[in-house]
Coordinates of C-alpha atoms in Angstrom, one line a residue:
M1 CA 53.8 169.3 -45.8
S2 CA 56.6 166.9 -46.6
L3 CA 55.3 165.8 -50.0
K4 CA 57.5 166.3 -53.0
F5 CA 58.3 164.7 -56.3
G6 CA 61.6 162.7 -56.4
T7 CA 63.2 160.2 -58.8
S8 CA 60.2 157.9 -58.5
G9 CA 57.0 159.8 -58.0
L10 CA 55.5 161.7 -55.2
R11 CA 56.8 160.8 -51.7
G12 CA 56.0 161.8 -48.2
L13 CA 55.0 160.7 -44.7
S14 CA 52.3 158.0 -44.6
S15 CA 50.5 160.1 -42.0
E16 CA 50.2 163.0 -44.4
L17 CA 49.3 160.9 -47.5
A18 CA 46.6 159.1 -45.6
G19 CA 44.6 162.3 -45.5
P20 CA 43.7 165.4 -47.5
A21 CA 47.3 165.7 -49.0
S22 CA 46.8 162.7 -51.3
A23 CA 43.3 163.9 -52.4
L24 CA 45.0 167.3 -53.2
Y25 CA 47.6 165.8 -55.5
V26 CA 45.3 163.3 -57.1
R27 CA 42.8 166.0 -57.9
A28 CA 45.7 168.1 -59.3
F29 CA 46.7 165.1 -61.5
A30 CA 43.1 164.7 -62.7
R31 CA 42.9 168.4 -63.6
H32 CA 46.2 168.2 -65.4
L33 CA 45.0 165.3 -67.5
L34 CA 41.7 167.0 -68.4
E35 CA 43.2 170.5 -69.1
S36 CA 46.1 169.0 -71.2
G37 CA 43.7 166.9 -73.3
Q38 CA 45.2 163.6 -72.1
A39 CA 41.8 162.6 -70.7
K40 CA 38.2 163.7 -71.0
P41 CA 35.3 163.6 -68.4
G42 CA 34.3 160.0 -67.7
D43 CA 37.6 158.4 -68.8
T44 CA 38.9 155.5 -66.7
V45 CA 41.9 156.0 -64.4
L46 CA 43.4 152.8 -63.0
V47 CA 44.5 152.7 -59.3
G48 CA 46.9 150.1 -57.7
R49 CA 48.6 149.9 -54.3
D50 CA 51.3 148.0 -52.5
F51 CA 51.1 146.1 -49.2
R52 CA 51.9 149.0 -46.8
E53 CA 49.5 149.5 -44.0
S54 CA 48.7 153.0 -45.2
S55 CA 48.2 152.1 -48.9
P56 CA 44.6 150.9 -48.9
T57 CA 43.5 154.2 -47.2
I58 CA 45.5 156.3 -49.6
A59 CA 44.2 154.4 -52.6
A60 CA 40.6 154.8 -51.5
I61 CA 41.1 158.6 -51.0
A62 CA 42.7 158.7 -54.5
M63 CA 39.7 157.0 -56.1
D64 CA 37.3 159.3 -54.4
A65 CA 39.3 162.3 -55.6
L66 CA 39.3 161.1 -59.2
H67 CA 35.6 160.6 -59.1
A68 CA 35.1 164.1 -57.7
E69 CA 37.0 165.5 -60.7
G70 CA 34.7 163.7 -63.2
L71 CA 36.9 160.7 -64.0
H72 CA 36.0 157.0 -63.6
P73 CA 38.4 155.3 -61.1
A74 CA 39.0 151.5 -61.4
D75 CA 40.5 149.5 -58.6
C76 CA 43.3 147.3 -59.8
G77 CA 44.1 145.8 -56.4
T78 CA 47.8 145.1 -55.5
P79 CA 49.6 144.5 -58.8
P80 CA 53.2 145.1 -59.5
T81 CA 53.7 148.6 -60.8
P82 CA 54.7 147.4 -64.3
A83 CA 51.5 145.3 -64.4
L84 CA 49.4 148.4 -63.7
A85 CA 51.4 150.4 -66.3
L86 CA 50.8 147.6 -68.9
M87 CA 47.1 147.7 -68.2
G88 CA 47.1 151.5 -68.7
L89 CA 48.9 151.2 -72.0
A90 CA 46.5 148.5 -73.2
R91 CA 43.4 150.6 -72.2
R92 CA 45.0 154.0 -73.1
A93 CA 44.1 154.9 -69.5
A94 CA 46.0 157.0 -67.0
C95 CA 46.9 155.3 -63.8
L96 CA 48.4 155.9 -60.4
M97 CA 50.2 153.4 -58.0
V98 CA 50.1 154.0 -54.3
T99 CA 53.6 152.9 -53.2
G100 CA 56.7 154.0 -51.4
S101 CA 58.7 151.3 -53.2
H102 CA 61.6 150.4 -51.0
I103 CA 61.5 153.1 -48.4
P104 CA 60.3 152.5 -44.8
A105 CA 56.7 152.0 -44.0
D106 CA 56.3 155.3 -42.2
R107 CA 56.6 156.8 -45.7
N108 CA 54.6 156.2 -48.8
G109 CA 54.1 157.7 -52.3
I110 CA 52.1 157.9 -55.5
K111 CA 53.4 157.1 -59.0
F112 CA 51.5 158.8 -61.7
Y113 CA 51.1 157.6 -65.3
R114 CA 49.6 159.3 -68.4
P115 CA 47.7 157.2 -70.9
D116 CA 51.0 156.8 -72.8
G117 CA 53.2 156.0 -69.8
E118 CA 55.0 157.6 -66.9
I119 CA 54.7 161.3 -66.3
D120 CA 57.7 163.4 -67.0
K121 CA 59.3 166.4 -65.2
D122 CA 57.0 168.9 -67.1
D123 CA 54.0 166.9 -65.9
E124 CA 55.3 167.0 -62.3
A125 CA 55.6 170.8 -62.5
A126 CA 52.1 171.1 -63.9
I127 CA 50.6 168.9 -61.2
T128 CA 52.5 170.8 -58.5
R129 CA 51.1 174.1 -59.9
A130 CA 47.6 172.7 -60.0
A131 CA 47.9 171.5 -56.4
E132 CA 48.8 174.9 -55.3
A133 CA 45.8 176.4 -57.1
I134 CA 43.5 173.9 -55.5
R135 CA 44.9 174.5 -52.1
S136 CA 44.5 178.2 -52.4
A137 CA 40.9 177.9 -53.6
G138 CA 40.0 175.4 -50.9
M139 CA 38.9 171.8 -51.4
A140 CA 35.9 170.0 -50.0
A141 CA 36.2 166.3 -49.0
P142 CA 35.1 164.1 -51.9
A143 CA 32.2 161.6 -51.5
R144 CA 33.1 157.9 -51.0
I145 CA 32.5 155.6 -53.9
T146 CA 32.6 151.9 -54.8
P147 CA 35.0 151.7 -57.8
E148 CA 35.0 149.1 -60.6
D149 CA 37.2 146.1 -59.9
L150 CA 39.8 145.3 -62.5
S151 CA 42.4 143.5 -60.3
A152 CA 42.1 140.1 -61.9
E153 CA 42.3 141.5 -65.5
T154 CA 45.4 143.5 -64.6
L155 CA 47.3 140.6 -63.2
S156 CA 46.2 138.3 -66.1
L157 CA 47.5 140.7 -68.7
Y158 CA 50.9 141.0 -67.1
E159 CA 51.2 137.3 -66.5
A160 CA 50.5 136.5 -70.1
R161 CA 53.2 138.9 -71.2
N162 CA 55.8 137.2 -69.1
L163 CA 54.7 133.7 -70.0
A164 CA 55.5 134.4 -73.6
L165 CA 59.2 135.3 -73.0
L166 CA 60.7 131.9 -72.7
P167 CA 60.2 128.4 -74.2
T168 CA 58.1 126.0 -72.3
D169 CA 60.1 124.3 -69.4
R170 CA 63.1 126.6 -70.0
L171 CA 63.8 126.7 -66.3
K172 CA 63.3 122.9 -65.7
G173 CA 65.9 121.5 -63.3
L174 CA 66.6 124.9 -61.6
R175 CA 65.9 125.1 -57.9
I176 CA 64.9 128.7 -57.3
G177 CA 64.0 130.4 -54.0
V178 CA 61.4 133.2 -54.0
Y179 CA 61.9 135.7 -51.2
R180 CA 58.3 136.7 -50.8
H181 CA 58.6 139.3 -47.9
S182 CA 56.0 142.0 -48.7
T183 CA 56.5 142.6 -52.4
V184 CA 53.3 142.7 -54.5
A185 CA 55.2 140.5 -57.1
R186 CA 55.5 137.5 -54.8
D187 CA 52.6 135.4 -56.1
L188 CA 53.4 136.2 -59.7
F189 CA 57.1 135.1 -59.2
V190 CA 55.9 131.8 -57.9
S191 CA 53.3 131.1 -60.5
I192 CA 55.3 132.3 -63.5
L193 CA 58.6 130.6 -62.6
S194 CA 56.7 127.4 -61.8
R195 CA 55.0 127.5 -65.2
Y196 CA 58.5 127.5 -66.8
G197 CA 59.4 124.3 -64.9
A198 CA 61.5 125.7 -62.0
D199 CA 61.3 124.0 -58.6
I200 CA 60.2 126.9 -56.4
I201 CA 60.9 127.2 -52.7
P202 CA 58.9 130.1 -51.1
L203 CA 60.9 132.0 -48.5
G204 CA 60.3 134.7 -45.9
H205 CA 56.6 135.6 -46.4
S206 CA 55.6 138.6 -44.3
E207 CA 52.3 140.2 -43.5
T208 CA 54.2 143.2 -42.1
F209 CA 55.8 145.5 -44.7
I210 CA 59.5 145.0 -45.1
P211 CA 61.4 147.8 -47.0
V212 CA 63.8 145.9 -49.3
D213 CA 66.1 148.2 -51.3
T214 CA 67.4 146.2 -54.2
E215 CA 70.1 148.8 -54.9
A216 CA 71.5 148.7 -51.4
V217 CA 70.7 145.3 -50.0
S218 CA 71.1 145.4 -46.2
A219 CA 73.5 143.1 -44.3
E220 CA 70.5 141.5 -42.6
T221 CA 68.9 140.7 -45.9
V222 CA 72.1 139.2 -47.3
A223 CA 72.4 137.1 -44.2
L224 CA 68.9 135.7 -44.8
L225 CA 69.6 135.0 -48.4
S226 CA 72.9 133.3 -47.7
G227 CA 71.3 131.1 -45.0
W228 CA 68.4 130.1 -47.3
A229 CA 70.7 129.4 -50.3
Q230 CA 72.9 127.0 -48.2
A231 CA 70.0 125.3 -46.4
E232 CA 67.9 124.8 -49.5
R233 CA 70.7 124.1 -52.0
L234 CA 69.4 126.8 -54.3
D235 CA 70.6 127.8 -57.8
A236 CA 69.4 131.3 -57.2
I237 CA 67.0 133.4 -55.1
V238 CA 64.7 136.0 -56.7
S239 CA 62.6 138.8 -55.3
A240 CA 61.7 142.5 -55.9
D241 CA 61.0 145.7 -54.0
G242 CA 57.7 146.6 -52.5
D243 CA 55.9 147.5 -55.7
G244 CA 57.6 144.9 -57.9
D245 CA 59.5 147.1 -60.4
R246 CA 63.0 146.6 -59.1
P247 CA 64.5 143.0 -59.3
L248 CA 66.6 141.3 -56.7
I249 CA 68.6 138.2 -57.7
A250 CA 71.0 136.4 -55.5
D251 CA 73.4 133.7 -56.6
E252 CA 73.9 130.1 -55.3
A253 CA 75.6 131.5 -52.2
G254 CA 72.9 134.0 -51.5
M255 CA 75.0 137.0 -52.7
P256 CA 72.9 139.6 -54.6
L257 CA 73.9 140.5 -58.1
R258 CA 74.3 144.1 -59.0
G259 CA 71.2 145.7 -60.6
D260 CA 73.2 147.1 -63.5
L261 CA 74.4 143.6 -64.3
L262 CA 70.8 142.4 -64.4
G263 CA 70.0 145.2 -66.7
L264 CA 72.9 144.3 -68.9
I265 CA 71.8 140.7 -69.2
A266 CA 68.2 141.8 -69.9
S267 CA 69.4 144.1 -72.6
R268 CA 71.5 141.4 -74.3
F269 CA 68.5 139.0 -73.9
L270 CA 66.4 141.5 -75.9
G271 CA 69.1 142.3 -78.5
A272 CA 68.9 146.0 -77.8
T273 CA 71.1 148.2 -79.9
A274 CA 70.7 151.4 -77.9
V275 CA 70.5 151.3 -74.1
A276 CA 69.8 154.2 -71.7
T277 CA 71.1 154.0 -68.1
P278 CA 72.0 156.4 -65.4
V279 CA 75.6 157.6 -64.6
T280 CA 75.5 155.4 -61.5
S281 CA 75.5 152.2 -63.5
N282 CA 78.8 150.3 -63.9
S283 CA 81.4 152.1 -66.0
G284 CA 82.2 148.8 -67.7
L285 CA 78.8 148.7 -69.5
E286 CA 80.0 150.5 -72.6
T287 CA 82.4 147.6 -73.3
A288 CA 80.2 144.7 -72.1
L289 CA 76.9 145.7 -73.8
G290 CA 77.9 145.8 -77.4
A291 CA 75.4 148.5 -77.9
R292 CA 75.2 152.3 -77.8
V293 CA 75.0 153.4 -74.2
L294 CA 73.2 156.7 -73.3
R295 CA 74.1 157.9 -69.8
T296 CA 71.5 159.9 -67.9
R297 CA 70.7 161.3 -64.5
V298 CA 69.2 159.0 -61.9
G299 CA 65.4 158.4 -62.2
S300 CA 63.1 156.7 -64.8
P301 CA 62.0 160.1 -66.3
Y302 CA 65.6 160.7 -67.5
V303 CA 66.0 157.1 -68.8
I304 CA 62.7 157.4 -70.6
A305 CA 63.7 160.7 -72.1
A306 CA 67.0 159.3 -73.4
M307 CA 65.2 156.2 -74.9
N308 CA 62.7 158.5 -76.6
E309 CA 65.6 160.5 -78.1
A310 CA 67.1 157.3 -79.4
V311 CA 63.8 156.3 -81.0
A312 CA 63.4 159.7 -82.6
A313 CA 66.9 159.4 -84.0
G314 CA 65.9 156.2 -85.8
Q315 CA 67.0 153.4 -83.4
T316 CA 64.7 150.4 -83.6
A317 CA 65.8 148.3 -80.6
V318 CA 65.8 150.6 -77.6
A319 CA 65.8 149.5 -74.0
G320 CA 66.9 151.1 -70.7
F321 CA 67.6 150.1 -67.1
E322 CA 68.4 151.7 -63.8
A323 CA 71.2 150.8 -61.5
N324 CA 68.6 148.9 -59.4
G325 CA 68.0 146.6 -62.4
G326 CA 64.5 147.8 -63.3
T327 CA 64.4 147.3 -67.1
L328 CA 62.4 149.4 -69.5
T329 CA 61.6 149.0 -73.2
A330 CA 60.9 151.8 -75.7
T331 CA 60.4 149.7 -78.8
A332 CA 59.0 146.3 -79.6
F333 CA 61.4 143.3 -79.5
S334 CA 61.3 139.9 -81.2
V335 CA 61.4 137.4 -78.3
N336 CA 60.8 133.7 -78.3
G337 CA 59.1 133.8 -81.7
G338 CA 56.8 136.6 -80.7
V339 CA 56.7 140.3 -80.3
L340 CA 57.2 141.9 -76.9
A341 CA 55.4 145.2 -76.9
P342 CA 57.1 148.3 -75.4
L343 CA 56.7 148.8 -71.7
P344 CA 58.5 152.1 -70.8
T345 CA 58.5 151.7 -67.1
R346 CA 60.7 149.7 -64.7
D347 CA 60.0 146.0 -64.8
S348 CA 61.4 143.3 -62.4
L349 CA 60.2 140.2 -64.1
L350 CA 61.9 140.8 -67.5
P351 CA 65.4 140.9 -66.0
V352 CA 64.7 138.0 -63.6
L353 CA 63.6 135.8 -66.5
A354 CA 66.5 136.9 -68.6
V355 CA 69.0 136.0 -65.9
L356 CA 67.3 132.6 -65.1
S357 CA 67.2 131.8 -68.8
L358 CA 70.9 132.4 -69.1
L359 CA 71.5 130.3 -65.9
A360 CA 69.4 127.5 -67.4
G361 CA 71.4 127.6 -70.7
E362 CA 74.9 127.8 -69.1
R363 CA 74.3 125.2 -66.4
R364 CA 77.1 126.5 -64.2
P365 CA 76.9 128.5 -61.0
L366 CA 75.4 132.0 -61.3
S367 CA 78.4 133.5 -59.5
E368 CA 80.6 132.2 -62.3
I369 CA 78.3 133.6 -65.0
A370 CA 78.3 137.0 -63.2
A371 CA 82.1 137.1 -62.9
G372 CA 82.5 136.2 -66.6
F373 CA 81.2 139.6 -67.7
G374 CA 84.4 141.1 -66.3
L375 CA 82.8 144.3 -65.0
P376 CA 84.7 146.5 -62.5
V377 CA 83.7 145.6 -58.9
A378 CA 81.0 148.1 -57.8
A379 CA 79.3 148.7 -54.5
S380 CA 76.9 151.2 -53.0
D381 CA 75.3 152.1 -49.8
R382 CA 73.5 155.0 -48.1
L383 CA 73.3 157.0 -44.9
E384 CA 69.7 156.9 -43.8
N385 CA 67.9 159.8 -42.0
F386 CA 70.5 162.2 -43.4
P387 CA 68.9 165.6 -43.5
V388 CA 68.3 167.0 -47.0
E389 CA 69.8 170.3 -45.9
T390 CA 73.0 168.7 -44.9
S391 CA 73.2 166.8 -48.2
A392 CA 72.7 170.0 -50.1
A393 CA 75.4 171.8 -48.1
L394 CA 77.9 169.0 -48.7
M395 CA 77.3 168.9 -52.4
A396 CA 77.6 172.7 -52.6
E397 CA 81.0 172.5 -50.8
L398 CA 82.3 169.7 -53.1
R399 CA 81.3 171.7 -56.1
S400 CA 82.8 175.0 -54.8
G401 CA 86.2 174.4 -56.3
A402 CA 89.0 171.9 -56.9
G403 CA 90.6 172.8 -53.6
A404 CA 87.5 171.9 -51.6
L405 CA 87.0 168.6 -53.4
S406 CA 90.7 167.7 -52.9
A407 CA 90.5 168.5 -49.2
F408 CA 87.4 166.4 -48.7
L409 CA 88.9 163.4 -50.6
A410 CA 92.4 163.7 -49.1
P411 CA 91.9 160.6 -46.9
L412 CA 90.7 158.6 -49.9
G413 CA 92.9 159.7 -52.8
A414 CA 93.5 162.5 -55.3
P415 CA 90.8 163.4 -57.8
L416 CA 91.6 163.0 -61.5
E417 CA 88.3 163.6 -63.3
T418 CA 84.8 164.6 -62.2
S419 CA 81.3 164.2 -63.7
D420 CA 78.4 166.3 -62.5
I421 CA 75.5 164.6 -64.4
D422 CA 73.8 163.7 -61.2
G423 CA 75.6 164.2 -57.9
L424 CA 79.4 164.2 -58.2
R425 CA 81.2 161.2 -59.7
V426 CA 85.0 161.4 -59.2
T427 CA 87.6 159.2 -60.8
L428 CA 90.7 159.1 -58.5
E429 CA 94.2 159.0 -59.8
D430 CA 94.5 155.3 -59.2
G431 CA 91.5 154.6 -61.3
R432 CA 89.0 153.9 -58.5
I433 CA 85.6 155.8 -58.7
I434 CA 83.6 157.3 -55.9
H435 CA 80.2 159.0 -56.5
F436 CA 78.3 161.1 -53.9
R437 CA 74.6 161.7 -54.6
P438 CA 71.7 162.8 -52.3
S439 CA 68.6 160.6 -52.7
G440 CA 65.9 162.2 -54.9
N441 CA 63.0 160.9 -52.8
A442 CA 64.2 160.4 -49.2
P443 CA 66.4 161.9 -46.5
E444 CA 69.4 159.8 -47.5
M445 CA 72.9 160.3 -48.8
R446 CA 74.1 157.7 -51.3
C447 CA 77.6 156.6 -52.1
Y448 CA 78.7 154.5 -55.1
V449 CA 82.1 153.1 -55.8
E450 CA 84.1 151.1 -58.3
A451 CA 87.4 149.4 -57.8
E452 CA 89.6 146.5 -59.0
N453 CA 88.4 144.0 -56.5
D454 CA 85.9 143.3 -53.7
A455 CA 88.2 144.3 -50.9
S456 CA 89.2 147.6 -52.5
A457 CA 85.6 148.5 -53.3
A458 CA 84.4 147.7 -49.8
A459 CA 87.2 149.8 -48.3
L460 CA 86.5 152.7 -50.5
L461 CA 82.8 152.6 -49.8
N462 CA 83.3 152.5 -46.1
A463 CA 85.8 155.3 -46.3
G464 CA 83.5 157.4 -48.4
L465 CA 80.6 156.9 -46.0
R466 CA 82.8 157.6 -43.0
R467 CA 84.1 160.8 -44.6
I468 CA 80.5 162.0 -45.1
R469 CA 79.7 161.4 -41.5
E470 CA 82.8 163.2 -40.3
W471 CA 82.0 166.2 -42.5
A472 CA 78.4 166.3 -41.2
A473 CA 79.5 166.0 -37.5
A474 CA 82.0 168.9 -37.9
R475 CA 79.4 171.3 -39.3

């Protein structure tokens, strides 16, 4: 069985999840909730799904499994993950979202939420143990049910939250493209941005699932965005990944903005005084944010843990974001004359609205606004279909000693400092940064770089990826 927990929930092959495997893990989740006292028999559990071909089948299996364990499943349709999480917090109900996020359609996943928010690593371990116990004891196929439908209420609650963030007509005069592709956030982007007065141009609707990775936007996607931006004379293009929790914003030329810049803008929009973000986010954030920055491993559980620590230490305006731009809030914030309640899960609409509000206020090209933050130039990419075993062997060699690391990096430069928070982040003697990290939820090897200009960052990224390929080929 290929299923395992990574940085963003349970992941595996769609062919496996669309069968007994998903029932096994959902029943394990249900038993963990009941045995830990986080739910009692008959409690509601909310279920959502993305637009992948396999997701309706997996969601139906999940709801049958919840019912078999004595819980009351409710069908929330195809909402963005943050909308489902918001509904769960409002109802004090556990939830699960069937989604593989940005990964290809032959894979899928399940994100689990306790009544108070995302599960943590201890929960993952407990669910895994419960799944092993159920597998050992045997499991009968659950009966099919017709669940309660809460899809309209789930979307309405999330829409109301986002329509309170900005003044009426704040975006009037902006011409915004919405890359619809196959994200569950596509209709909400159109409706909410239109309500704020923006002139919306829908782009690229697809009934076939398209895996859009907002942290490593493909050359094909950039070409599409650039073509649309020029042809439609757009001020910006916005979108999100498959389940709508990672934002994508491109400037007036169709060039995507870095996710950590989006998180920076969202944090400043909120007035956060403490911000948690992974080590992969830009090294210039400490200077640009004007807030206490807490660096973490990659993955929302680690960002949430750091936010919770900040709250426990007495911080009252705590937010977080991942390098993909998904923004989380651990405390309430005063926004637009109202109170924005905490939503400690990745959200794409908050950073999108923060950036577009800034664009509306500045009334100058988004590319100029982005450059004005003065962050080091950062870039990232990944090698897909890179065996997990090969990634592990590479990281073991790089960590085996200074000599091995220096030998590997010799074509790129000499190492000066290293950080082992998550993967291996190396500062070279000339100040450039290169970071090697295996993906936590897919057979991919990721590489992140920072340099003084675009050309240098691109050259270092290409050299880093080439060096990984060379090492793997020589094994």
